Amino acid sequence: MGFILSVLLSGSVMAQTKKFQVNANDIKAQIQQNMWGVFFEDINMGADGGIYAELIKNRSFEFYKPLMGWKREGKAYKEGDILVINRQDAKSNNPRFLRVKANSVAKGDFTLTNEGFRGMGLKKDLAYEFSVFYRQLKSGIQLNLELLDGKGNVIGTGKLIPENADGNWHTQKTTLVSSATELKGRFRIAFEGTGEIDLDMISLFPTDTWKKRPGGLRADMVQRLADLKPGFIRFPGGCIVEGHELSTRYQWKKTVGSVEDRQLIVNRWNTEFAHRLTPDYYQTFGLGFYEYFLMAEDIGANALPILNCGMACQFNTAEVVPMEQLDEYVQDALDLVEFANGPVTSKWGKVRSDMGHPASFNLKYLGVGNENWGPQYVERLKVFQKALKSKYPEVKLVFSSGTDPEGERFQYLDKELRNLKVDIIDEHFYRSPKWFLENAKRYDNYDRKGPKIFAGEYAAHSGKTATPDNINNWLTALAEASFLTGAERNADVVQLASYAPLFAHLDGWQWTPDLIWVDNLHTYGTPNYYIQQLYSLNKGTHAVSITSENEVVAGKDGYYASATIDKKTNEIIVKISNYDANSREIELNISGIKKLNNTGKDIYMVSDIDAVNSIPAPLNVSPKERMVKASGKTVKAKLEPYSFHVFKFKATL
Ligand code: AHR
């Protein structure tokens, strides 16, 4: 009897309309207009083979196997006709080049083919710019250039006859047009004639790069970022910053200046996961710090660079630089601020200016350390903090609270960083959807006077990290959306937030899940991407209170909610997540305003919890919009099972 009664009661509770009170006068926080950002790391072929539009893999023959990605073929080719030469100290950043010899070679009898990064994306009617560094020892060889489709058919041709024969290095360019669209194309050089020539920096770029910049970025990938209207871009990592060991840490100074002088290094994600080995993954730094700053500026985001703190990845070697040798690292940080903001008369300001940007990049944030932990980290941070704050007090410093959002490492660092009165603490959480739901109140009791929080890397994981069953489905996105109501409610503390990782190539990934997936020609945003976008595009200017039964809405009966007002556009914005298998009626009662428009929008996402997006169905799980009515200051709506809603009403505030 008791059981039946309780079932009946719970059924009637579920059927009742859930009422929410929004009080626009009860302002909880001012929302940073740059709160929602992106975190870029060269993982999953995010930079080389991804957003950096170079199509030739191993263009300067500096991979550990100098001819990796290249194939020598043809009946006229004999051993020794292509030599890899190492000039070592004479050009230590880019020591290797190819020496090619030909003797009465007919076109097609001696070729060199590049396979690209899991093939090359080629587009019908698009021009591709070929460039090469060469030195003729004996003139007479011409380079016939061919774009190939996946089957080896020629779909574009060009020719380069070297113009200079003075025995010095020169560069020369030409263009080829593709007659077909191909996902996994290749590029072939067919040598012809008699002679001897040295070749280096063999390069092929599409001409439809972002802002049509030669040697630039893939426009479709940058556009995905721009569409998020990100408030900041954190770069270049991630563990990339730390390196497996210190010699492979990210050193920004080696990524600026002429591209051919940027010394490549192995990408630390190449062998991290045994089931996803990527030995051909290198960082050429064609996308270097100047290009990162430029991209940030282009898409209206604040740059948020992270630098090495004198420690390599603690999951790998945990190599540390001795304290007495930390100066070089600290100097790199000081010089970076000068590179970004310094006058053109300063040493590093001049480097920026010479690269094409005399104006300051207006750097406001700088991070030191990524997922470092322990007393060694704190000891080093103190040195950075002192040096940076005394020279650049206006730059906000971001320090990491380690790998996890709880536990011993976290507790220790959180306490130490608060004692140091740091500006911003960078928290990372890769956790189950359940964790996200259970932690929607995480920030409710954070110290309002302490450091601000940067939720710098987060993602709900449906399976084990980096395994194929850990996917970007609607369940994970809805769990993140639910959790983020808590970040928005506490926007006075949580001032920056970014999902991680950002990009993944379908044929070259190491880590899942990721925000945006790409192949050589296409991109798609995951359901998680659209959640980030909904928060970013509908942030409002102030968080205000929203309660149900006099409590914050953070999980009871599967509801999660936050509310903001936008004083610039005069809007009330209410986000509600229905994390439940039933559809339910809700009522929003809005006080603290003079008038509510009688129609508004419900921008919503709903799907099967297992649903995903893909290249053929990129919008399978994505926001839709419908009109919703208000009566006086009350809005009634129906929430579908497992749905997320952004209700937006114009109001007289
Ligand atoms: O986002 C992938 C990796 O996760 C980052 O490089 C690192 O910071 C974290 O462990």
mmCIF file with all atom_site columns, N, CA, C and O in Angstrom, residues 154-188:
data_model
loop_
_atom_site.group_PDB
_atom_site.id
_atom_site.type_symbol
_atom_site.label_atom_id
_atom_site.label_alt_id
_atom_site.label_comp_id
_atom_site.label_asym_id
_atom_site.label_entity_id
_atom_site.label_seq_id
_atom_site.pdbx_PDB_ins_code
_atom_site.Cartn_x
_atom_site.Cartn_y
_atom_site.Cartn_z
_atom_site.occupancy
_atom_site.B_iso_or_equiv
_atom_site.pdbx_formal_charge
_atom_site.auth_seq_id
_atom_site.auth_comp_id
_atom_site.auth_asym_id
_atom_site.auth_atom_id
_atom_site.pdbx_PDB_model_num
ATOM 1   N N  . VAL A 1 154 ? 46.112 12.085 -62.679 1.00 0.00 ? 154 VAL A N  1
ATOM 2   C CA . VAL A 1 154 ? 46.574 13.476 -62.593 1.00 0.00 ? 154 VAL A CA 1
ATOM 3   C C  . VAL A 1 154 ? 45.357 14.402 -62.679 1.00 0.00 ? 154 VAL A C  1
ATOM 4   O O  . VAL A 1 154 ? 44.569 14.323 -63.620 1.00 0.00 ? 154 VAL A O  1
ATOM 5   N N  . ILE A 1 155 ? 45.198 15.281 -61.681 1.00 0.00 ? 155 ILE A N  1
ATOM 6   C CA . ILE A 1 155 ? 44.048 16.205 -61.692 1.00 0.00 ? 155 ILE A CA 1
ATOM 7   C C  . ILE A 1 155 ? 44.503 17.671 -61.627 1.00 0.00 ? 155 ILE A C  1
ATOM 8   O O  . ILE A 1 155 ? 43.715 18.553 -61.350 1.00 0.00 ? 155 ILE A O  1
ATOM 9   N N  . GLY A 1 156 ? 45.776 17.897 -61.902 1.00 0.00 ? 156 GLY A N  1
ATOM 10  C CA . GLY A 1 156 ? 46.272 19.274 -61.940 1.00 0.00 ? 156 GLY A CA 1
ATOM 11  C C  . GLY A 1 156 ? 47.747 19.243 -62.293 1.00 0.00 ? 156 GLY A C  1
ATOM 12  O O  . GLY A 1 156 ? 48.467 18.357 -61.838 1.00 0.00 ? 156 GLY A O  1
ATOM 13  N N  . THR A 1 157 ? 48.169 20.183 -63.134 1.00 0.00 ? 157 THR A N  1
ATOM 14  C CA . THR A 1 157 ? 49.583 20.179 -63.534 1.00 0.00 ? 157 THR A CA 1
ATOM 15  C C  . THR A 1 157 ? 50.179 21.574 -63.461 1.00 0.00 ? 157 THR A C  1
ATOM 16  O O  . THR A 1 157 ? 49.474 22.580 -63.534 1.00 0.00 ? 157 THR A O  1
ATOM 17  N N  . GLY A 1 158 ? 51.476 21.614 -63.323 1.00 0.00 ? 158 GLY A N  1
ATOM 18  C CA . GLY A 1 158 ? 52.222 22.869 -63.343 1.00 0.00 ? 158 GLY A CA 1
ATOM 19  C C  . GLY A 1 158 ? 53.665 22.556 -63.690 1.00 0.00 ? 158 GLY A C  1
ATOM 20  O O  . GLY A 1 158 ? 54.044 21.391 -63.812 1.00 0.00 ? 158 GLY A O  1
ATOM 21  N N  . LYS A 1 159 ? 54.444 23.595 -63.844 1.00 0.00 ? 159 LYS A N  1
ATOM 22  C CA . LYS A 1 159 ? 55.843 23.379 -64.214 1.00 0.00 ? 159 LYS A CA 1
ATOM 23  C C  . LYS A 1 159 ? 56.690 24.430 -63.526 1.00 0.00 ? 159 LYS A C  1
ATOM 24  O O  . LYS A 1 159 ? 56.292 25.592 -63.447 1.00 0.00 ? 159 LYS A O  1
ATOM 25  N N  . LEU A 1 160 ? 57.853 24.020 -63.043 1.00 0.00 ? 160 LEU A N  1
ATOM 26  C CA . LEU A 1 160 ? 58.764 25.005 -62.481 1.00 0.00 ? 160 LEU A CA 1
ATOM 27  C C  . LEU A 1 160 ? 60.135 24.812 -63.124 1.00 0.00 ? 160 LEU A C  1
ATOM 28  O O  . LEU A 1 160 ? 60.751 23.754 -62.974 1.00 0.00 ? 160 LEU A O  1
ATOM 29  N N  . ILE A 1 161 ? 60.522 25.826 -63.880 1.00 0.00 ? 161 ILE A N  1
ATOM 30  C CA . ILE A 1 161 ? 61.862 25.799 -64.476 1.00 0.00 ? 161 ILE A CA 1
ATOM 31  C C  . ILE A 1 161 ? 62.715 26.745 -63.640 1.00 0.00 ? 161 ILE A C  1
ATOM 32  O O  . ILE A 1 161 ? 62.466 27.961 -63.630 1.00 0.00 ? 161 ILE A O  1
ATOM 33  N N  . PRO A 1 162 ? 63.660 26.226 -62.891 1.00 0.00 ? 162 PRO A N  1
ATOM 34  C CA . PRO A 1 162 ? 64.443 27.089 -61.999 1.00 0.00 ? 162 PRO A CA 1
ATOM 35  C C  . PRO A 1 162 ? 65.094 28.241 -62.776 1.00 0.00 ? 162 PRO A C  1
ATOM 36  O O  . PRO A 1 162 ? 65.688 28.022 -63.833 1.00 0.00 ? 162 PRO A O  1
ATOM 37  N N  . GLU A 1 163 ? 64.934 29.452 -62.252 1.00 0.00 ? 163 GLU A N  1
ATOM 38  C CA . GLU A 1 163 ? 65.392 30.629 -63.002 1.00 0.00 ? 163 GLU A CA 1
ATOM 39  C C  . GLU A 1 163 ? 66.829 31.015 -62.705 1.00 0.00 ? 163 GLU A C  1
ATOM 40  O O  . GLU A 1 163 ? 67.484 31.661 -63.511 1.00 0.00 ? 163 GLU A O  1
ATOM 41  N N  . ASN A 1 164 ? 67.294 30.692 -61.508 1.00 0.00 ? 164 ASN A N  1
ATOM 42  C CA . ASN A 1 164 ? 68.637 31.144 -61.119 1.00 0.00 ? 164 ASN A CA 1
ATOM 43  C C  . ASN A 1 164 ? 69.623 29.993 -61.127 1.00 0.00 ? 164 ASN A C  1
ATOM 44  O O  . ASN A 1 164 ? 69.313 28.904 -60.639 1.00 0.00 ? 164 ASN A O  1
ATOM 45  N N  . ALA A 1 165 ? 70.784 30.266 -61.671 1.00 0.00 ? 165 ALA A N  1
ATOM 46  C CA . ALA A 1 165 ? 71.791 29.196 -61.757 1.00 0.00 ? 165 ALA A CA 1
ATOM 47  C C  . ALA A 1 165 ? 73.132 29.714 -61.236 1.00 0.00 ? 165 ALA A C  1
ATOM 48  O O  . ALA A 1 165 ? 74.188 29.393 -61.761 1.00 0.00 ? 165 ALA A O  1
ATOM 49  N N  . ASP A 1 166 ? 73.053 30.555 -60.201 1.00 0.00 ? 166 ASP A N  1
ATOM 50  C CA . ASP A 1 166 ? 74.299 31.159 -59.710 1.00 0.00 ? 166 ASP A CA 1
ATOM 51  C C  . ASP A 1 166 ? 74.935 30.364 -58.572 1.00 0.00 ? 166 ASP A C  1
ATOM 52  O O  . ASP A 1 166 ? 75.853 30.830 -57.913 1.00 0.00 ? 166 ASP A O  1
ATOM 53  N N  . GLY A 1 167 ? 74.401 29.172 -58.309 1.00 0.00 ? 167 GLY A N  1
ATOM 54  C CA . GLY A 1 167 ? 74.985 28.344 -57.245 1.00 0.00 ? 167 GLY A CA 1
ATOM 55  C C  . GLY A 1 167 ? 74.544 28.753 -55.850 1.00 0.00 ? 167 GLY A C  1
ATOM 56  O O  . GLY A 1 167 ? 75.019 28.195 -54.863 1.00 0.00 ? 167 GLY A O  1
ATOM 57  N N  . ASN A 1 168 ? 73.611 29.709 -55.759 1.00 0.00 ? 168 ASN A N  1
ATOM 58  C CA . ASN A 1 168 ? 73.080 30.120 -54.449 1.00 0.00 ? 168 ASN A CA 1
ATOM 59  C C  . ASN A 1 168 ? 71.656 29.602 -54.279 1.00 0.00 ? 168 ASN A C  1
ATOM 60  O O  . ASN A 1 168 ? 70.994 29.231 -55.249 1.00 0.00 ? 168 ASN A O  1
ATOM 61  N N  . TRP A 1 169 ? 71.189 29.667 -53.027 1.00 0.00 ? 169 TRP A N  1
ATOM 62  C CA . TRP A 1 169 ? 69.807 29.262 -52.755 1.00 0.00 ? 169 TRP A CA 1
ATOM 63  C C  . TRP A 1 169 ? 68.839 30.355 -53.196 1.00 0.00 ? 169 TRP A C  1
ATOM 64  O O  . TRP A 1 169 ? 69.089 31.544 -52.982 1.00 0.00 ? 169 TRP A O  1
ATOM 65  N N  . HIS A 1 170 ? 67.737 29.941 -53.792 1.00 0.00 ? 170 HIS A N  1
ATOM 66  C CA . HIS A 1 170 ? 66.669 30.862 -54.212 1.00 0.00 ? 170 HIS A CA 1
ATOM 67  C C  . HIS A 1 170 ? 65.326 30.215 -53.899 1.00 0.00 ? 170 HIS A C  1
ATOM 68  O O  . HIS A 1 170 ? 65.253 29.004 -53.713 1.00 0.00 ? 170 HIS A O  1
ATOM 69  N N  . THR A 1 171 ? 64.286 31.044 -53.898 1.00 0.00 ? 171 THR A N  1
ATOM 70  C CA . THR A 1 171 ? 62.943 30.463 -53.805 1.00 0.00 ? 171 THR A CA 1
ATOM 71  C C  . THR A 1 171 ? 62.209 30.785 -55.093 1.00 0.00 ? 171 THR A C  1
ATOM 72  O O  . THR A 1 171 ? 62.463 31.827 -55.723 1.00 0.00 ? 171 THR A O  1
ATOM 73  N N  . GLN A 1 172 ? 61.302 29.913 -55.449 1.00 0.00 ? 172 GLN A N  1
ATOM 74  C CA . GLN A 1 172 ? 60.490 30.148 -56.644 1.00 0.00 ? 172 GLN A CA 1
ATOM 75  C C  . GLN A 1 172 ? 59.110 29.537 -56.423 1.00 0.00 ? 172 GLN A C  1
ATOM 76  O O  . GLN A 1 172 ? 58.979 28.551 -55.682 1.00 0.00 ? 172 GLN A O  1
ATOM 77  N N  . LYS A 1 173 ? 58.131 30.146 -57.067 1.00 0.00 ? 173 LYS A N  1
ATOM 78  C CA . LYS A 1 173 ? 56.747 29.698 -56.852 1.00 0.00 ? 173 LYS A CA 1
ATOM 79  C C  . LYS A 1 173 ? 56.028 29.511 -58.177 1.00 0.00 ? 173 LYS A C  1
ATOM 80  O O  . LYS A 1 173 ? 56.379 30.161 -59.162 1.00 0.00 ? 173 LYS A O  1
ATOM 81  N N  . THR A 1 174 ? 55.006 28.711 -58.133 1.00 0.00 ? 174 THR A N  1
ATOM 82  C CA . THR A 1 174 ? 54.090 28.642 -59.271 1.00 0.00 ? 174 THR A CA 1
ATOM 83  C C  . THR A 1 174 ? 52.751 28.095 -58.766 1.00 0.00 ? 174 THR A C  1
ATOM 84  O O  . THR A 1 174 ? 52.678 27.621 -57.634 1.00 0.00 ? 174 THR A O  1
ATOM 85  N N  . THR A 1 175 ? 51.725 28.179 -59.584 1.00 0.00 ? 175 THR A N  1
ATOM 86  C CA . THR A 1 175 ? 50.436 27.645 -59.116 1.00 0.00 ? 175 THR A CA 1
ATOM 87  C C  . THR A 1 175 ? 49.932 26.523 -60.024 1.00 0.00 ? 175 THR A C  1
ATOM 88  O O  . THR A 1 175 ? 50.252 26.471 -61.207 1.00 0.00 ? 175 THR A O  1
ATOM 89  N N  . LEU A 1 176 ? 49.124 25.659 -59.411 1.00 0.00 ? 176 LEU A N  1
ATOM 90  C CA . LEU A 1 176 ? 48.468 24.562 -60.139 1.00 0.00 ? 176 LEU A CA 1
ATOM 91  C C  . LEU A 1 176 ? 46.993 24.637 -59.763 1.00 0.00 ? 176 LEU A C  1
ATOM 92  O O  . LEU A 1 176 ? 46.673 25.000 -58.631 1.00 0.00 ? 176 LEU A O  1
ATOM 93  N N  . VAL A 1 177 ? 46.141 24.258 -60.688 1.00 0.00 ? 177 VAL A N  1
ATOM 94  C CA . VAL A 1 177 ? 44.706 24.266 -60.390 1.00 0.00 ? 177 VAL A CA 1
ATOM 95  C C  . VAL A 1 177 ? 44.208 22.826 -60.409 1.00 0.00 ? 177 VAL A C  1
ATOM 96  O O  . VAL A 1 177 ? 44.566 22.054 -61.306 1.00 0.00 ? 177 VAL A O  1
ATOM 97  N N  . SER A 1 178 ? 43.382 22.486 -59.453 1.00 0.00 ? 178 SER A N  1
ATOM 98  C CA . SER A 1 178 ? 42.863 21.118 -59.408 1.00 0.00 ? 178 SER A CA 1
ATOM 99  C C  . SER A 1 178 ? 41.598 21.032 -60.264 1.00 0.00 ? 178 SER A C  1
ATOM 100 O O  . SER A 1 178 ? 40.728 21.903 -60.176 1.00 0.00 ? 178 SER A O  1
ATOM 101 N N  . SER A 1 179 ? 41.497 19.978 -61.056 1.00 0.00 ? 179 SER A N  1
ATOM 102 C CA . SER A 1 179 ? 40.309 19.834 -61.902 1.00 0.00 ? 179 SER A CA 1
ATOM 103 C C  . SER A 1 179 ? 39.242 18.989 -61.208 1.00 0.00 ? 179 SER A C  1
ATOM 104 O O  . SER A 1 179 ? 38.189 18.733 -61.771 1.00 0.00 ? 179 SER A O  1
ATOM 105 N N  . ALA A 1 180 ? 39.531 18.515 -60.009 1.00 0.00 ? 180 ALA A N  1
ATOM 106 C CA . ALA A 1 180 ? 38.562 17.661 -59.309 1.00 0.00 ? 180 ALA A CA 1
ATOM 107 C C  . ALA A 1 180 ? 38.692 17.876 -57.811 1.00 0.00 ? 180 ALA A C  1
ATOM 108 O O  . ALA A 1 180 ? 39.707 18.389 -57.336 1.00 0.00 ? 180 ALA A O  1
ATOM 109 N N  . THR A 1 181 ? 37.634 17.469 -57.092 1.00 0.00 ? 181 THR A N  1
ATOM 110 C CA . THR A 1 181 ? 37.697 17.504 -55.627 1.00 0.00 ? 181 THR A CA 1
ATOM 111 C C  . THR A 1 181 ? 38.113 16.129 -55.138 1.00 0.00 ? 181 THR A C  1
ATOM 112 O O  . THR A 1 181 ? 37.586 15.116 -55.598 1.00 0.00 ? 181 THR A O  1
ATOM 113 N N  . GLU A 1 182 ? 39.081 16.113 -54.250 1.00 0.00 ? 182 GLU A N  1
ATOM 114 C CA . GLU A 1 182 ? 39.655 14.840 -53.805 1.00 0.00 ? 182 GLU A CA 1
ATOM 115 C C  . GLU A 1 182 ? 39.991 14.924 -52.316 1.00 0.00 ? 182 GLU A C  1
ATOM 116 O O  . GLU A 1 182 ? 40.638 15.870 -51.873 1.00 0.00 ? 182 GLU A O  1
ATOM 117 N N  . LEU A 1 183 ? 39.530 13.941 -51.558 1.00 0.00 ? 183 LEU A N  1
ATOM 118 C CA . LEU A 1 183 ? 39.763 13.932 -50.107 1.00 0.00 ? 183 LEU A CA 1
ATOM 119 C C  . LEU A 1 183 ? 41.169 13.458 -49.765 1.00 0.00 ? 183 LEU A C  1
ATOM 120 O O  . LEU A 1 183 ? 41.777 13.903 -48.805 1.00 0.00 ? 183 LEU A O  1
ATOM 121 N N  . LYS A 1 184 ? 41.667 12.524 -50.576 1.00 0.00 ? 184 LYS A N  1
ATOM 122 C CA . LYS A 1 184 ? 42.968 11.937 -50.248 1.00 0.00 ? 184 LYS A CA 1
ATOM 123 C C  . LYS A 1 184 ? 43.900 12.008 -51.456 1.00 0.00 ? 184 LYS A C  1
ATOM 124 O O  . LYS A 1 184 ? 44.339 10.981 -51.983 1.00 0.00 ? 184 LYS A O  1
ATOM 125 N N  . GLY A 1 185 ? 44.138 13.229 -51.889 1.00 0.00 ? 185 GLY A N  1
ATOM 126 C CA . GLY A 1 185 ? 45.024 13.425 -53.023 1.00 0.00 ? 185 GLY A CA 1
ATOM 127 C C  . GLY A 1 185 ? 46.487 13.302 -52.628 1.00 0.00 ? 185 GLY A C  1
ATOM 128 O O  . GLY A 1 185 ? 46.832 13.085 -51.457 1.00 0.00 ? 185 GLY A O  1
ATOM 129 N N  . ARG A 1 186 ? 47.351 13.417 -53.625 1.00 0.00 ? 186 ARG A N  1
ATOM 130 C CA . ARG A 1 186 ? 48.802 13.414 -53.394 1.00 0.00 ? 186 ARG A CA 1
ATOM 131 C C  . ARG A 1 186 ? 49.439 14.425 -54.337 1.00 0.00 ? 186 ARG A C  1
ATOM 132 O O  . ARG A 1 186 ? 48.773 14.976 -55.219 1.00 0.00 ? 186 ARG A O  1
ATOM 133 N N  . PHE A 1 187 ? 50.741 14.617 -54.161 1.00 0.00 ? 187 PHE A N  1
ATOM 134 C CA . PHE A 1 187 ? 51.451 15.593 -54.979 1.00 0.00 ? 187 PHE A CA 1
ATOM 135 C C  . PHE A 1 187 ? 52.732 14.944 -55.493 1.00 0.00 ? 187 PHE A C  1
ATOM 136 O O  . PHE A 1 187 ? 53.465 14.312 -54.726 1.00 0.00 ? 187 PHE A O  1
ATOM 137 N N  . ARG A 1 188 ? 52.954 15.118 -56.812 1.00 0.00 ? 188 ARG A N  1
ATOM 138 C CA . ARG A 1 188 ? 54.123 14.445 -57.403 1.00 0.00 ? 188 ARG A CA 1
ATOM 139 C C  . ARG A 1 188 ? 54.983 15.454 -58.157 1.00 0.00 ? 188 ARG A C  1
ATOM 140 O O  . ARG A 1 188 ? 54.466 16.331 -58.854 1.00 0.00 ? 188 ARG A O  1
#
